[in-house]
mmCIF file of C-alpha atoms in Angstrom:
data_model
loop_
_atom_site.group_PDB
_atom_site.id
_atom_site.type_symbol
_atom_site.label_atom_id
_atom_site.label_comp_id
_atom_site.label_asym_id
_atom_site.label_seq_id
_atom_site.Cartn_x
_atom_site.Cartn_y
_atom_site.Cartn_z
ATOM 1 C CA UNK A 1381 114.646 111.043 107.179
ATOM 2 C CA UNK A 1382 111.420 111.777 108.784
ATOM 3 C CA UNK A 1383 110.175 108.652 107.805
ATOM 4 C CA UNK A 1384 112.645 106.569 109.061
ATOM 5 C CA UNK A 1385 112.423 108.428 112.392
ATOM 6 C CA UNK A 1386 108.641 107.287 112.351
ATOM 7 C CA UNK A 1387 109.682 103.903 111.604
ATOM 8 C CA UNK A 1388 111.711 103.965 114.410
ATOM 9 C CA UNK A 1389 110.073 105.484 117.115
ATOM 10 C CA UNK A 1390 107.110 102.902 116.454
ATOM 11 C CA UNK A 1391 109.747 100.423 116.958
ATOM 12 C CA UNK A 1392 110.218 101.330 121.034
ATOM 13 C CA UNK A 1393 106.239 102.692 120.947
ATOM 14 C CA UNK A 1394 102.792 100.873 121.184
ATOM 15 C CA UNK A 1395 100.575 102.223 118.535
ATOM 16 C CA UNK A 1396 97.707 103.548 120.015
ATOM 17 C CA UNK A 1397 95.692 105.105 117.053
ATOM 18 C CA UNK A 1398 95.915 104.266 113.234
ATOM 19 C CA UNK A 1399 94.582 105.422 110.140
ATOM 20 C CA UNK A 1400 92.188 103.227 109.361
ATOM 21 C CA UNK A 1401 90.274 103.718 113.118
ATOM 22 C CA UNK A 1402 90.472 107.799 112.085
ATOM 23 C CA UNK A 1403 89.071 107.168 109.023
ATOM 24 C CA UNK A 1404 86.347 104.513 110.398
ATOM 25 C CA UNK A 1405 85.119 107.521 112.616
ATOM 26 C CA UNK A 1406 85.447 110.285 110.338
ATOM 27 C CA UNK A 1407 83.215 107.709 107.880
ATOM 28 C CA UNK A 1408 80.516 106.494 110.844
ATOM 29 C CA UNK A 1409 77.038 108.755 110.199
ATOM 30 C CA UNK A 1410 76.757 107.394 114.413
ATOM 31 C CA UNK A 1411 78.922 107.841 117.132
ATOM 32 C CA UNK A 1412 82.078 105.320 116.449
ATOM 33 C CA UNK A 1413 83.085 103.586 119.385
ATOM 34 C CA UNK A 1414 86.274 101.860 119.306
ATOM 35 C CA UNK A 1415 87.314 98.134 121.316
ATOM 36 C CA UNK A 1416 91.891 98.522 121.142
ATOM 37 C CA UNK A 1417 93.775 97.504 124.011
ATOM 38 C CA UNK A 1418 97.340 97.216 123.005
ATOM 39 C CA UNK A 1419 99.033 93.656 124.698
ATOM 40 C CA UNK A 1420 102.393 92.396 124.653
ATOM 41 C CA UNK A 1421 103.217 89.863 122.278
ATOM 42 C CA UNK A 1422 104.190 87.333 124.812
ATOM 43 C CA UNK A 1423 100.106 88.276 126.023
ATOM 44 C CA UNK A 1424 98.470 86.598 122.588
ATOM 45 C CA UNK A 1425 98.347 83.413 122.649
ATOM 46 C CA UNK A 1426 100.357 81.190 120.141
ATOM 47 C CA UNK A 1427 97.160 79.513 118.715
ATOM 48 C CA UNK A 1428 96.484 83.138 116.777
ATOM 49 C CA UNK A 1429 100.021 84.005 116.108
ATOM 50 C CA UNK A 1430 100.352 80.704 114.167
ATOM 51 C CA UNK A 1431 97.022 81.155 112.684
ATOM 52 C CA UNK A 1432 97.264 84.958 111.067
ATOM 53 C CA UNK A 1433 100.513 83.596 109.776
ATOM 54 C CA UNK A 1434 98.726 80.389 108.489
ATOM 55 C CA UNK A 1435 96.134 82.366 106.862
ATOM 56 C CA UNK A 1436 97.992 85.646 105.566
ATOM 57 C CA UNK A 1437 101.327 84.772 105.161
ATOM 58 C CA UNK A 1438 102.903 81.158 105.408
ATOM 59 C CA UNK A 1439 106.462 82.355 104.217
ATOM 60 C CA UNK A 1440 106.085 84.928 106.925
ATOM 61 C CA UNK A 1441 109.757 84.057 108.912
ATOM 62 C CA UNK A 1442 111.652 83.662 106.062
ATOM 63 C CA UNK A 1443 110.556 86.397 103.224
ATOM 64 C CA UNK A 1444 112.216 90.528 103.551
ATOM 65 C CA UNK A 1445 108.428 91.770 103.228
ATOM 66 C CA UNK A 1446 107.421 90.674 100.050
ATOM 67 C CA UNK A 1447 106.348 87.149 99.148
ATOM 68 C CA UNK A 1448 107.740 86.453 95.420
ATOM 69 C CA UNK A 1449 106.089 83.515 95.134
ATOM 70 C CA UNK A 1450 102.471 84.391 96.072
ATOM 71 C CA UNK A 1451 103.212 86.877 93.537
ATOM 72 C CA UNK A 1452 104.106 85.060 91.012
ATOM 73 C CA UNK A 1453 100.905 82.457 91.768
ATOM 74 C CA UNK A 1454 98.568 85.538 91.989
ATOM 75 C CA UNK A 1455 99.279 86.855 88.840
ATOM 76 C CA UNK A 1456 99.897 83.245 87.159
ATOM 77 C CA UNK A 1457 96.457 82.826 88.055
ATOM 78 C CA UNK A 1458 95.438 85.980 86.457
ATOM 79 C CA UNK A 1459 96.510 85.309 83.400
ATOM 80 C CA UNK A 1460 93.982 82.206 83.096
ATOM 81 C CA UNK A 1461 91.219 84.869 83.715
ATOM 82 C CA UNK A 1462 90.802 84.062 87.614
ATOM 83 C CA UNK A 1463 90.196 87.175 89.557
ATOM 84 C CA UNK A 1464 93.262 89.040 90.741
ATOM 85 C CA UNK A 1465 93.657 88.085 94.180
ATOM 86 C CA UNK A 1466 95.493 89.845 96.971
ATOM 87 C CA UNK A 1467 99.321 88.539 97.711
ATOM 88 C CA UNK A 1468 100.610 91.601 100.573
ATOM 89 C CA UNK A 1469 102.642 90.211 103.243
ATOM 90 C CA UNK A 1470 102.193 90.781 107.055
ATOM 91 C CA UNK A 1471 104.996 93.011 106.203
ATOM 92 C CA UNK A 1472 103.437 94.516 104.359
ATOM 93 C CA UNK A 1473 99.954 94.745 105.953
ATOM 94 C CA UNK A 1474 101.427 96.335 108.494
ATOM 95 C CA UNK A 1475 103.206 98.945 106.864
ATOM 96 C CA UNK A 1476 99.593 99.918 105.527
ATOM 97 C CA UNK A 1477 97.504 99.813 108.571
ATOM 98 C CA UNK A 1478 100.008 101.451 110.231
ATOM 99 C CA UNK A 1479 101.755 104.808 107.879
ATOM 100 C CA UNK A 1480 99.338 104.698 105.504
ATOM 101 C CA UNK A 1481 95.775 105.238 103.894
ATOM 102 C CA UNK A 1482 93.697 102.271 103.249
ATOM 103 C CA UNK A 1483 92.529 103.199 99.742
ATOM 104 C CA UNK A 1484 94.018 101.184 96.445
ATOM 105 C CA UNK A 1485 96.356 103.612 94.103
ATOM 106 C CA UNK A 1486 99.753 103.352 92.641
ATOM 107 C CA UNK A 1487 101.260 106.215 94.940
ATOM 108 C CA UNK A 1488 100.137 103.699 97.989
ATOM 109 C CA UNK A 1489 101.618 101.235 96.670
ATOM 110 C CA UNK A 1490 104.570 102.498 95.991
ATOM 111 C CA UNK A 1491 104.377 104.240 99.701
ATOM 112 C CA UNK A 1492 103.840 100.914 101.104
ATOM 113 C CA UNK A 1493 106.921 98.914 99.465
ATOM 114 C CA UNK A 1494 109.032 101.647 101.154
ATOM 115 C CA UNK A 1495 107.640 101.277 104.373
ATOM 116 C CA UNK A 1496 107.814 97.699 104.062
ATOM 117 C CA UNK A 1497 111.437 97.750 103.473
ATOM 118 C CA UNK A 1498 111.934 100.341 106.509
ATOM 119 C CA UNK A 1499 109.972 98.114 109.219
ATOM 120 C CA UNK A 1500 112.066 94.974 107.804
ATOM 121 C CA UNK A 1501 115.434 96.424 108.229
ATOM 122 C CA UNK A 1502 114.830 97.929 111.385
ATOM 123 C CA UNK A 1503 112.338 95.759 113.148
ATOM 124 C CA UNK A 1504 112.326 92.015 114.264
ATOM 125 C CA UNK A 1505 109.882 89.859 112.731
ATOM 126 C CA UNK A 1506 108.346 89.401 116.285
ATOM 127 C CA UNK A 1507 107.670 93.384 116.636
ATOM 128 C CA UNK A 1508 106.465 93.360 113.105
ATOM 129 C CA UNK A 1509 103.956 90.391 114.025
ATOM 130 C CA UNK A 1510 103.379 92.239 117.595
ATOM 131 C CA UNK A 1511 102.350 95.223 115.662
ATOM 132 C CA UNK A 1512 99.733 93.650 113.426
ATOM 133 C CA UNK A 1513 97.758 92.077 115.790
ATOM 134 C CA UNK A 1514 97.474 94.561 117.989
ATOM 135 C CA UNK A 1515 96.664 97.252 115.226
ATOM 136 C CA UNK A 1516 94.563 95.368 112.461
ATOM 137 C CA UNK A 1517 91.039 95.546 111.837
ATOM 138 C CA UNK A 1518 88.899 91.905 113.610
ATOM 139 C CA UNK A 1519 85.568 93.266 113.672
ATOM 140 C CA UNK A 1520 83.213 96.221 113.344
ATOM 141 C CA UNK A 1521 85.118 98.865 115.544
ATOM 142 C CA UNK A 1522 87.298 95.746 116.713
ATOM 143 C CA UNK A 1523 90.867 96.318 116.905
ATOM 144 C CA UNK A 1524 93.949 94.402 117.675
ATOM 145 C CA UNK A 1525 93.832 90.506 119.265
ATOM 146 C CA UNK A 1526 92.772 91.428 123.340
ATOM 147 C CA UNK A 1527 89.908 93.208 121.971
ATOM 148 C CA UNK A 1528 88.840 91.265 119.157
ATOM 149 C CA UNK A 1529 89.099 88.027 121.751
ATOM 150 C CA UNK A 1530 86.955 89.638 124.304
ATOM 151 C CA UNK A 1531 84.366 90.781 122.082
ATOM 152 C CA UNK A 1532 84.298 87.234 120.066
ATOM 153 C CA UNK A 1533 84.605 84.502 122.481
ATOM 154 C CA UNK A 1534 84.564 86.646 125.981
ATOM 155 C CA UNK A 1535 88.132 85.732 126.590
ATOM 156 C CA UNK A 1536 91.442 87.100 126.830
ATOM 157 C CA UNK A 1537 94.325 87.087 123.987
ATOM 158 C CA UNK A 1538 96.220 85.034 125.793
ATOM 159 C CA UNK A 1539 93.614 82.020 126.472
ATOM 160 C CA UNK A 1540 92.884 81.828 122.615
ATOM 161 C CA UNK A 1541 92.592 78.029 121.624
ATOM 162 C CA UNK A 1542 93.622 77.089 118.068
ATOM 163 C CA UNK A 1543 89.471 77.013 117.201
ATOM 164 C CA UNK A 1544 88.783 80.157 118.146
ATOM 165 C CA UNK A 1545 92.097 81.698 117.027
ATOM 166 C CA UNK A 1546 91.406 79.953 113.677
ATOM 167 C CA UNK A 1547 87.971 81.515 113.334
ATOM 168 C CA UNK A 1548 89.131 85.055 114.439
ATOM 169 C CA UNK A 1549 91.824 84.388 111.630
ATOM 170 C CA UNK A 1550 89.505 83.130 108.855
ATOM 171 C CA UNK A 1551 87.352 86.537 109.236
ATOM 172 C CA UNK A 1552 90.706 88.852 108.453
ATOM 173 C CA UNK A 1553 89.939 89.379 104.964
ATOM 174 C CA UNK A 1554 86.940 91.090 105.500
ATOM 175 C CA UNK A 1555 86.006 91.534 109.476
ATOM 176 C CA UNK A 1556 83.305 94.169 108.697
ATOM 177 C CA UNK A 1557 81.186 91.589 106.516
ATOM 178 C CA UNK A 1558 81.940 88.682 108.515
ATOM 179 C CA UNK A 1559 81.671 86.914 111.858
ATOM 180 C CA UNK A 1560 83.982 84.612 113.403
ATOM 181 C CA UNK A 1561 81.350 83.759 115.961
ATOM 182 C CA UNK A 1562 78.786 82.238 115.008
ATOM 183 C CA UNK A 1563 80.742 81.563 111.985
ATOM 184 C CA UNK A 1564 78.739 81.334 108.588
ATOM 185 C CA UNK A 1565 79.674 78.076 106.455
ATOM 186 C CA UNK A 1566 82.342 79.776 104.175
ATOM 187 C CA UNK A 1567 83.918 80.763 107.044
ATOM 188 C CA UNK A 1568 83.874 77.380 108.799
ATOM 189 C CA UNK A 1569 85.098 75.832 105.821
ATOM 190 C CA UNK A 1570 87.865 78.808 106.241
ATOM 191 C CA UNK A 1571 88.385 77.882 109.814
ATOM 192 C CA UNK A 1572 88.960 74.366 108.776
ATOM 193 C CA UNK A 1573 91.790 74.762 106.287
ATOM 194 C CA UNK A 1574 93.357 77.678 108.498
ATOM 195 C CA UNK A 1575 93.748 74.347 111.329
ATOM 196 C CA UNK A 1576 94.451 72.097 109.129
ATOM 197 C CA UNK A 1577 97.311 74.432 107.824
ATOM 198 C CA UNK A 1578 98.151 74.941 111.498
ATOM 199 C CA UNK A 1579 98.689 71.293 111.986
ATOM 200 C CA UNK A 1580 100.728 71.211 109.221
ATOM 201 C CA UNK A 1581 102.884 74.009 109.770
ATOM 202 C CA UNK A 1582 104.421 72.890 112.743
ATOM 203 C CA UNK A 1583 106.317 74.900 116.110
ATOM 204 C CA UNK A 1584 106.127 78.388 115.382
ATOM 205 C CA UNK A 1585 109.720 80.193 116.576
ATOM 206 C CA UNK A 1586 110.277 83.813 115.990
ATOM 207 C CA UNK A 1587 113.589 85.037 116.497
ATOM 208 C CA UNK A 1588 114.352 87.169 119.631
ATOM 209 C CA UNK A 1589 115.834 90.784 118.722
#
C-alpha cells in the first residue's frame, strides 16, 4: 500500500532528489555539487524527447514497461556468445532512478518490475517520459535535461536542436565516462545513428492524460 501511495504522490509531485544523486554524494571523497532543475515537459524540447526514446527505447508508446522483444534479441544474442547487453525500458529506467538503488541484484530486479508495473498503470506515458528526463543521470553531477543542456551546449531544454539533443542522448549509457560535447568518435558515430533513427522514426505524439 505504501508503495503505491509513493507511486502516486510522485505522480502530482516533481522529484527533487533521487537515489542515485544521494548515493553520488555519499560516494564523492570532494564536496559533490549537484546541476537539477526540474522543467515541465512541455519546457524540453522535442528534438531530446524523440531522441532518448530513439536511443533507449523505440517501442517506448506502445510497450506496458517491458520491451519483449529487445528481450528476446538481447538474450538471442547471448546465446551466440555476444556479451549480455542491457534491454530496460524507459519504464523501467525510471522506476530505478527513481524508488530504487542503482546496484545489479535479483531483489532489484524483482523491485523494479513492480515498480514498473505501478508507474504504468497509474501514470501517462508523458509523466513517465517527464520524469526521466528530468531525474536521470547526463553528466558528472548533471541531472535531468535543463541542466544537462546548460552545462553541455549553454542553452536551455527547450532550444535543444536534434544535434545536440542527439549527442546529449548518445552519452546516456554512461554520462560519467563520456562527453556529449566535444563528442569522442564512438560517440559521434552514436550521435549519427541516434539522427538517423530520429529521421526515421517520424512525429513523436504522446497521449494527453
Amino acid at each position: 500500500m505504501l508503495s503505491i501511495l509513493w507511486v502516486l504522490f510522485y505522480k502530482y509531485t516533481n522529484v527533487s532528489v533521487t537515489p542515485m544523486m544521494v548515493i553520488r554524494k555519499l560516494q564523492s571523497k570532494n564536496e559533490y555539487v549537484i546541476k537539477h532543475q526540474w522543467v515541465p515537459l512541455s519546457k524540453i524540447s522535442k528534438a531530446l524527447q524523440l531522441a532518448v526514446i530513439c536511443s533507449e527505447d523505440q517501442r517506448f508508446i506502445s510497450h506496458h514497461g517491458f520491451d519483449k522483444k529487445a528481450i528476446e534479441k538481447a538474450m538471442a544474442e547471448h546465446k551466440l556468445g555476444k556479451r549480455l547487453r542491457g534491454a530496460s525500458t524507459i519504464s523501467q529506467q525510471t522506476a530505478k532512478n527513481i524508488f530504487l538503488w542503482p546496484q545489479r541484484s535479483w531483489i532489484r530486479k524483482g523491485l523494479e518490475t513492480y515498480f514498473t508495473f505501478l508507474i504504468e498503470t497509474f501514470w501517462s506515458k508523458k509523466r513517465i517520459l517527464e520524469v526521466y528526463l528530468n531525474s536521470i543521470e547526463m553528466g558528472d553531477r548533471i541531472y535531468g535535461a535543463e541542466a544537462a543542456a546548460k552545462f553541455w551546449f549553454n542553452t536551455s531544454a527547450n532550444a535543444l536542436n536534434k544535434d545536440e539533443a542527439a549527442a546529449i542522448a548518445a552519452i546516456l549509457p554512461n554520462p560519467i565516462r563520456f562527453l556529449a560535447n566535444p563528442p569522442s568518435g564512438y560517440i559521434q558515430k552514436r550521435k549519427e545513428w541516434i539522427k538517423t533513427q530520429m529521421r526515421n522514426y517520424g512525429t513523436l505524439v504522446l497521449k494527453k492524460e
